[in-house]
Amino acid sequence: MQTDLQISRQSATLRVKVEETLRQAIASGRFKPGQRLVERELCEMLGVGRTSVREAMRQLEAEGIITSYPHKGPVVSTITYEEAQQLYTVRALLEGFAGQQFAEHGTAADITTLQAAVVEFEAAAESGVGARLIDAKNAFYNCLMDGSKNVFVRQMLTALHNRINLLRMTTMTQPGRLAHSIAEIKDIANAIQNRNGPLAAAACKFHIDQAAKVALEYLRKNAAPES
Amino acid sequence: MQTDLQISRQSATLRVKVEETLRQAIASGRFKPGQRLVERELCEMLGVGRTSVREAMRQLEAEGIITSYPHKGPVVSTITYEEAQQLYTVRALLEGFAGQQFAEHGTAADITTLQAAVVEFEAAAESGVGARLIDAKNAFYNCLMDGSKNVFVRQMLTALHNRINLLRMTTMTQPGRLAHSIAEIKDIANAIQNRNGPLAAAACKFHIDQAAKVALEYLRKNAAPES
DNA sequence: GATTGACAGATTGTCTGATAATCTTTTTAA
DNA sequence: TTAAAAAGATTATCAGACAATCTGTCAATC
């Protein structure tokens, strides 16, 4: 019975739309880390009541992308150097795990999808269009997370990605990084296709460790946060 | 409904207390998985307004211990057998990591605290007092998580523990399990004290895997809920 | 008898206004 | 100059209202 006749049903509740809008606004840099988010301003900006804004805030707070202080209100979360380190460390752990599970338990269809994502990623890189590259990267990671066949791993990695976004740092735009990135991603896909779990895990970990190296180096240079 | 869950309204924010109270109420089985949480009833029960209840709901929803459906309201989350498997799998991964980090980077003070927790755990086991045992177990895990020196690992493990609590299953109360549990915990502490990272990781993983085995076996027997 | 449609009741979703609590800044007093 | 007090701003919470949506009931229809 379930055919593809779904009505768009413009997102379930207003609150969810507010969440999505704000998440996007933060991820895109419209709101910067450390910036205060004043309730009244958000209400006017979004054209919704305080209820919706406040409830959305609680959600974003739980996700860690905003931090709110009692009686002072929410602020876009900032990430210290140490936290960034920790973030990349646990991301490497979880993505390594996801890669391993994918290699060992992923379906043939999963692998086909992954290969397609790799091809698109290469094409996007060659096209030089930033947005397309970002989409391709996200598609790849999404596929990888699904391949883990573990809802919780997916949730946690999604949360980590959101928080890493706060760094507003695309390691891929660093000179020479993109080429390496492509090669690393190919290694991951190959290891998975060969059903080599440990190698897939190592490849994933290596990929993230490299990205971390670039990102942390960048953070160290572009001096610290005065807050 | 009873009013035996009254909140003492003092410092912090009311909303946070509501969160804590409800989290506790769910963890203790006062509210059971699948049970609906009607807004108005919660307001009366807690003696607070809808604002505080609704915002607390958003937080608990983000934590995964309740699930809410648009225009129908929240229910206490249920966990399927497959989800329980995944939960224990990723918990083993993260706790293994925490153990390894502890062994490799924990301070002497951390180790002292951990040893104390082990001693208390043994004493609690001998005393036969359930509440004391639970406290001791929590203290041990808290110490372990802190030892990881990684805020995100701590957050994720806390979230996982909360969700495992939904199973309302204390593997330790299974016949013969407690003795094994103590032995396993000692192994963990010893590996850490000897600064043997890989061994600590293995010990942590083994401990969780054993608990998972017991829990999953129990779940399989006590037939699946059809919801 | 089973399905459909209309209706009523219940609950959530959202808005608004009001008040208390708390933080921040400015002003005043010593 | 520093400390205390007052003023201003913002959040935290409550209460009431209304709309939107879900659920169950019951009669009408085939």
XYZ file of C-alpha atoms (C1' of nucleotides) in Angstrom:
514
model
C 0.000 0.000 0.000
C 2.790 2.384 0.874
C 3.558 4.084 -2.426
C 5.497 7.266 -2.992
C 2.542 9.551 -2.807
C 3.583 11.373 0.300
C 2.355 14.900 0.589
C 5.052 17.348 1.478
C 3.096 18.195 4.582
C 5.284 21.157 5.290
C 7.156 19.888 8.286
C 5.158 18.618 11.161
C 5.367 21.466 13.599
C 6.525 25.040 13.561
C 9.025 24.294 16.254
C 10.819 21.802 14.019
C 11.045 24.359 11.261
C 12.558 26.839 13.651
C 15.091 24.227 14.714
C 16.050 23.524 11.132
C 16.291 27.171 10.231
C 18.498 28.018 13.174
C 20.658 24.947 12.744
C 21.219 25.955 9.151
C 21.845 29.574 10.092
C 24.514 28.502 12.542
C 26.093 25.935 10.249
C 26.318 28.498 7.463
C 27.964 31.045 9.668
C 25.025 33.428 9.727
C 25.341 33.265 13.485
C 28.864 32.971 14.738
C 30.223 31.130 17.777
C 29.971 33.250 20.860
C 27.158 35.334 19.477
C 24.182 35.863 21.726
C 20.791 34.749 20.548
C 18.212 37.093 21.953
C 14.791 35.570 22.233
C 12.835 38.589 21.106
C 15.039 39.183 18.091
C 14.664 35.594 16.963
C 10.903 35.823 17.312
C 10.773 38.885 15.093
C 13.290 37.501 12.656
C 11.407 34.245 12.263
C 7.914 35.559 12.721
C 6.959 33.082 15.421
C 6.038 33.220 19.073
C 8.318 32.779 22.042
C 7.061 29.285 22.703
C 8.388 27.925 19.428
C 11.695 29.701 19.733
C 12.291 28.625 23.303
C 11.483 25.005 22.629
C 13.719 24.979 19.579
C 16.471 26.387 21.768
C 16.183 23.490 24.154
C 16.637 21.089 21.276
C 19.681 22.891 19.885
C 21.097 23.132 23.358
C 20.792 19.395 23.794
C 22.579 18.951 20.487
C 25.394 21.064 21.828
C 25.436 23.695 19.105
C 24.209 26.378 21.442
C 24.934 26.824 25.133
C 22.583 28.635 27.421
C 23.268 30.188 30.752
C 20.451 30.597 33.239
C 18.905 34.035 33.121
C 21.383 35.151 30.490
C 20.143 33.255 27.510
C 21.661 31.141 24.772
C 24.900 31.693 22.905
C 26.231 29.889 19.854
C 28.675 27.355 21.276
C 32.370 27.961 20.994
C 34.915 25.200 20.741
C 38.295 25.347 22.373
C 41.388 23.799 20.916
C 41.257 20.974 23.415
C 37.633 20.281 22.652
C 38.382 20.211 18.949
C 41.050 17.622 19.633
C 38.641 15.512 21.624
C 35.990 15.938 18.976
C 38.220 14.605 16.232
C 39.481 11.813 18.424
C 36.078 10.386 19.146
C 34.980 11.001 15.601
C 37.875 8.917 14.362
C 36.875 6.188 16.771
C 33.248 6.134 15.704
C 33.843 6.490 12.008
C 36.445 3.779 12.177
C 33.863 1.576 13.783
C 31.275 2.518 11.191
C 33.699 1.658 8.402
C 34.454 -1.695 9.936
C 30.814 -2.585 10.401
C 30.096 -1.488 6.871
C 32.827 -3.742 5.501
C 31.655 -6.679 7.550
C 27.898 -6.326 7.434
C 26.974 -3.865 4.693
C 24.747 -5.045 1.869
C 25.748 -5.075 -1.765
C 23.373 -2.211 -2.334
C 25.097 -0.197 0.391
C 28.403 -0.686 -1.330
C 27.009 0.357 -4.685
C 25.689 3.543 -3.120
C 29.022 4.213 -1.506
C 30.891 3.788 -4.768
C 28.494 6.185 -6.441
C 29.133 8.705 -3.679
C 32.871 8.409 -4.244
C 32.471 8.980 -7.979
C 30.303 12.011 -7.378
C 32.809 13.305 -4.878
C 35.578 13.140 -7.438
C 33.423 14.833 -10.033
C 32.472 17.543 -7.568
C 36.120 18.105 -6.737
C 36.955 18.511 -10.384
C 34.039 20.829 -10.999
C 35.389 23.188 -8.403
C 31.918 24.122 -7.228
C 32.050 24.472 -3.471
C 28.439 23.698 -2.735
C 28.514 20.559 -4.811
C 31.603 19.389 -2.980
C 29.952 19.881 0.368
C 26.871 17.990 -0.746
C 29.006 15.158 -2.066
C 30.961 14.966 1.152
C 27.786 14.844 3.179
C 26.361 12.139 0.938
C 29.467 10.050 1.465
C 29.388 10.373 5.230
C 25.695 9.688 5.303
C 26.232 6.519 3.387
C 29.059 5.516 5.671
C 26.949 6.083 8.763
C 24.081 4.082 7.351
C 26.478 1.300 6.552
C 27.273 0.955 10.228
C 23.790 -0.460 10.726
C 23.742 1.130 14.138
C 21.251 3.886 14.872
C 23.213 5.169 17.818
C 26.459 5.452 15.927
C 24.589 7.412 13.314
C 23.073 9.739 15.881
C 26.356 10.340 17.615
C 28.270 10.977 14.414
C 25.612 13.373 13.204
C 25.906 15.265 16.463
C 29.682 15.348 16.155
C 29.522 16.614 12.598
C 27.214 19.415 13.657
C 29.586 20.495 16.336
C 32.642 20.290 14.132
C 30.772 22.569 11.752
C 31.004 25.211 14.443
C 34.677 25.463 13.624
C 33.670 26.929 10.262
C 36.644 25.195 8.815
C 36.611 23.169 5.659
C 39.825 21.267 5.842
C 39.295 20.392 2.216
C 39.918 23.931 1.122
C 43.380 23.881 2.574
C 46.055 23.783 -0.112
C 46.762 20.293 -1.338
C 44.346 18.735 1.119
C 41.618 17.919 -1.382
C 43.725 15.568 -3.448
C 44.768 13.649 -0.352
C 41.181 13.629 0.818
C 40.031 11.974 -2.385
C 42.699 9.358 -2.157
C 41.802 8.573 1.454
C 38.151 8.256 0.643
C 38.928 5.881 -2.172
C 40.944 3.785 0.221
C 37.985 3.588 2.540
C 35.629 2.546 -0.216
C 38.074 -0.045 -1.522
C 38.626 -1.588 1.865
C 34.896 -1.818 2.339
C 34.345 -3.335 -1.081
C 36.966 -5.942 -0.299
C 35.126 -6.694 2.922
C 38.254 -5.980 4.884
C 36.928 -4.705 8.198
C 40.140 -3.821 9.999
C 41.561 -2.102 6.945
C 38.369 -0.104 6.493
C 38.533 0.982 10.123
C 42.142 2.010 9.736
C 41.392 3.909 6.550
C 38.558 5.818 8.189
C 40.649 6.611 11.199
C 43.515 7.755 9.031
C 41.229 9.996 7.035
C 39.886 11.731 10.101
C 43.275 11.964 11.739
C 44.595 13.739 8.668
C 41.675 16.130 8.625
C 42.203 16.725 12.330
C 45.841 17.505 11.782
C 44.998 20.169 9.226
C 42.170 21.619 11.263
C 44.101 21.750 14.517
C 47.095 23.286 12.815
C 44.822 25.942 11.427
C 43.266 26.577 14.807
C 46.630 26.931 16.449
C 47.746 29.537 13.931
C 44.606 31.573 13.811
C 45.027 32.451 17.343
C 42.851 31.713 20.085
C 39.612 32.753 21.098
C 39.374 35.675 23.300
C 35.735 35.074 23.933
C -2.569 11.284 39.850
C -0.536 11.570 43.002
C 1.462 14.582 43.942
C 4.373 12.761 45.457
C 6.769 14.151 42.910
C 6.594 17.742 44.042
C 9.542 19.822 43.047
C 11.438 21.917 45.516
C 11.676 25.173 43.690
C 14.982 26.734 44.484
C 18.179 27.543 42.658
C 18.986 26.580 39.090
C 15.972 26.768 36.871
C 12.705 25.053 37.357
C 12.961 23.504 33.942
C 16.168 21.701 34.863
C 14.571 20.305 37.963
C 11.651 19.057 35.966
C 14.094 17.358 33.623
C 15.896 15.719 36.507
C 12.723 14.652 38.199
C 11.288 13.106 35.076
C 14.556 11.475 34.106
C 14.678 9.945 37.537
C 11.044 8.933 37.405
C 11.639 7.145 34.136
C 14.897 5.548 35.218
C 13.268 4.234 38.362
C 10.392 2.727 36.492
C 7.801 5.131 37.829
C 6.947 5.733 34.189
C 7.258 2.708 31.975
C 8.333 2.451 28.340
C 5.427 3.037 26.020
C 3.511 5.007 28.593
C 2.036 8.279 27.463
C 3.054 11.432 29.228
C 0.125 13.784 29.228
C 1.104 17.376 29.555
C -1.645 18.465 31.877
C -1.111 15.545 34.223
C 2.586 16.274 34.467
C 1.850 19.906 35.253
C -0.433 18.978 38.093
C 1.849 16.241 39.348
C 4.883 18.528 39.414
C 3.104 21.719 40.306
C 4.607 23.711 37.445
C 3.300 25.413 34.339
C 3.151 24.077 30.840
C 6.177 26.060 29.740
C 8.534 24.234 32.063
C 7.094 20.843 31.278
C 7.164 21.327 27.543
C 10.729 22.598 27.510
C 11.857 19.733 29.696
C 10.198 17.387 27.227
C 12.254 18.763 24.397
C 15.402 18.041 26.344
C 14.402 14.503 27.239
C 13.344 13.933 23.674
C 16.754 15.003 22.438
C 18.295 12.592 24.922
C 16.222 9.839 23.425
C 14.488 8.688 26.575
C 11.138 9.927 25.390
C 9.734 10.029 21.888
C 7.091 12.472 20.874
C 4.695 12.341 17.996
C 3.219 15.535 16.571
C -0.189 16.332 18.005
C -0.169 13.158 20.017
C 2.423 13.985 22.588
C 5.354 12.207 24.160
C 5.682 8.620 25.301
C 8.482 6.957 27.208
C 10.786 5.442 24.591
C 10.737 1.723 23.989
C 13.783 -0.237 22.942
C 13.661 -3.142 20.562
C 15.925 -6.140 20.783
C 17.972 -4.917 17.827
C 18.364 -1.486 19.351
C 19.497 -3.015 22.614
C 22.138 -4.941 20.705
C 23.339 -1.792 19.001
C 23.296 0.076 22.278
C 25.571 -2.415 23.978
C 27.841 -2.616 20.960
C 28.572 1.073 20.869
C 28.772 1.223 24.626
C 31.461 -1.436 24.578
C 33.321 0.564 21.971
C 33.195 3.813 23.909
C 33.884 2.348 27.318
C 36.764 0.409 25.878
C 38.137 3.659 24.551
C 37.569 5.387 27.875
C 39.418 2.611 29.669
C 42.346 2.835 27.308
C 42.604 6.605 27.627
C 42.388 6.285 31.375
C 45.227 3.801 31.456
C 47.378 5.926 29.185
C 46.600 9.419 30.353
C 44.826 9.244 33.698
C 46.387 10.947 36.697
C 47.480 9.173 39.833
C 44.586 10.808 41.632
C 42.168 9.389 39.067
C 43.524 5.927 39.714
C 43.195 6.327 43.452
C 39.582 7.346 43.022
C 38.938 4.386 40.780
C 40.428 1.954 43.281
C 38.245 3.418 45.988
C 35.210 2.944 43.784
C 36.115 -0.702 43.279
C 36.496 -1.264 47.006
C 33.146 0.400 47.667
C 31.583 -1.696 44.945
C 32.763 -4.884 46.603
C 31.535 -3.721 49.968
C 28.200 -2.772 48.493
C 27.896 -6.176 46.892
C 28.554 -7.875 50.194
C 26.112 -5.656 52.032
C 23.358 -6.800 49.751
C 21.730 -3.399 49.770
C 20.420 -2.756 46.276
C 20.527 1.016 46.365
C 24.073 1.059 47.611
C 25.118 -1.271 44.821
C 23.589 0.964 42.203
C 25.294 4.016 43.652
C 28.609 2.226 43.719
C 28.215 1.095 40.148
C 27.413 4.618 39.036
C 30.384 5.987 40.916
C 32.637 3.524 39.171
C 31.352 4.359 35.711
C 31.532 8.057 36.450
C 35.129 7.702 37.427
C 35.856 5.698 34.314
C 34.239 8.283 32.085
C 36.162 11.096 33.714
C 39.342 9.172 33.203
C 38.813 9.290 29.476
C 39.577 13.004 29.610
C 37.185 13.506 26.746
C 34.034 15.519 27.322
C 32.288 14.054 24.339
C 32.917 10.483 25.326
C 31.486 11.319 28.712
C 28.395 12.897 27.211
C 27.795 10.028 24.860
C 28.249 7.375 27.484
C 25.934 9.170 29.858
C 23.317 9.271 27.134
C 23.801 5.570 26.438
C 23.479 4.679 30.106
C 20.242 6.614 30.322
C 18.814 4.736 27.419
C 19.961 1.363 28.637
C 18.172 2.171 31.852
C 14.967 2.060 29.857
C 15.394 -1.679 29.718
C 14.739 -1.756 33.457
C 17.154 -4.596 33.689
C 19.906 -4.867 36.194
C 22.109 -7.535 34.788
C 23.808 -7.671 38.151
C 20.785 -9.152 39.777
C 20.906 -12.158 37.497
C 22.027 -15.291 39.307
C 25.772 -15.555 39.514
C 26.315 -12.417 37.498
C 27.387 -10.214 40.388
C 30.457 -12.237 41.247
C 31.614 -12.185 37.646
C 30.878 -8.504 37.492
C 33.145 -7.791 40.421
C 35.948 -9.828 38.938
C 35.636 -8.012 35.631
C 35.686 -4.614 37.269
C 38.798 -5.536 39.187
C 40.430 -6.561 35.939
C 39.641 -3.170 34.502
C 41.059 -1.334 37.492
C 44.186 -3.459 37.504
C 44.857 -2.959 33.825
C 44.491 0.754 34.317
C 46.750 0.800 37.331
C 49.383 -1.040 35.340
C 49.019 1.588 32.645
C 48.240 -1.104 30.134
C 45.988 0.660 27.635
C 45.088 -2.177 25.294
C 44.411 -4.532 28.188
C 42.192 -1.948 29.877
C 40.244 -1.507 26.660
C 39.828 -5.247 26.302
C 38.722 -5.596 29.915
C 36.112 -2.853 29.526
C 34.838 -4.347 26.319
C 34.663 -7.795 27.855
C 32.748 -6.467 30.837
C 30.120 -4.815 28.670
C 29.915 -7.742 26.309
C 29.182 -10.028 29.230
C 26.506 -7.691 30.560
C 25.060 -7.494 27.068
C 24.914 -11.251 26.804
C 22.922 -11.513 30.005
C 20.636 -8.634 29.148
C 19.919 -9.775 25.616
C 19.287 -13.310 26.750
C 16.795 -11.970 29.247
C 15.117 -9.834 26.611
C 14.798 -12.758 24.234
C 13.114 -14.887 26.851
C 10.735 -12.290 28.205
C 9.182 -12.137 24.851
C 9.180 -9.151 22.681
C 6.671 -6.487 23.129
C 4.557 -5.867 20.114
C 3.697 -2.387 21.253
C -21.869 -6.560 7.982
C -18.386 -3.482 6.562
C -17.142 1.003 5.078
C -17.728 5.889 5.019
C -18.655 10.353 6.810
C -19.839 13.524 10.252
C -19.470 14.959 14.860
C -17.787 15.588 19.600
C -14.171 15.293 22.992
C -9.444 15.398 24.194
C -4.770 16.873 23.641
C -1.218 19.213 21.619
C 0.730 23.481 19.178
C 1.172 28.246 19.311
C 0.422 33.052 20.577
C 0.035 36.759 23.862
C 0.293 39.338 28.032
C 1.761 39.581 32.733
C 4.817 39.025 36.633
C 8.885 37.443 39.093
C 13.747 36.560 39.103
C 18.148 37.659 37.708
C 21.930 39.793 35.261
C 24.112 44.205 33.611
C 24.913 48.908 33.577
C 24.583 53.342 35.422
C 24.187 56.387 39.055
C 24.853 57.806 43.583
C 27.027 57.996 47.986
C 30.930 57.436 51.175
C 38.220 55.573 43.855
C 35.349 52.237 45.485
C 31.090 50.369 47.154
C 26.256 50.437 47.401
C 21.869 51.433 45.280
C 18.868 52.164 41.488
C 17.491 51.505 36.779
C 17.208 48.858 32.598
C 17.227 44.670 30.023
C 16.423 39.921 29.424
C 15.140 35.593 30.801
C 11.963 32.260 33.482
C 7.545 31.068 34.401
C 2.603 31.205 34.584
C -2.087 31.613 32.845
C -5.487 31.979 29.408
C -6.994 31.621 24.794
C -7.635 29.661 20.306
C -6.402 26.823 16.354
C -4.912 22.348 14.564
C -5.023 17.658 14.926
C -5.947 13.091 16.653
C -9.380 9.608 18.412
C -13.495 7.385 19.222
C -18.520 7.092 18.427
C -22.498 6.523 15.825
C -25.534 6.810 12.178
C -26.001 6.502 6.984
C -24.953 3.962 3.024
C -23.701 0.211 0.012
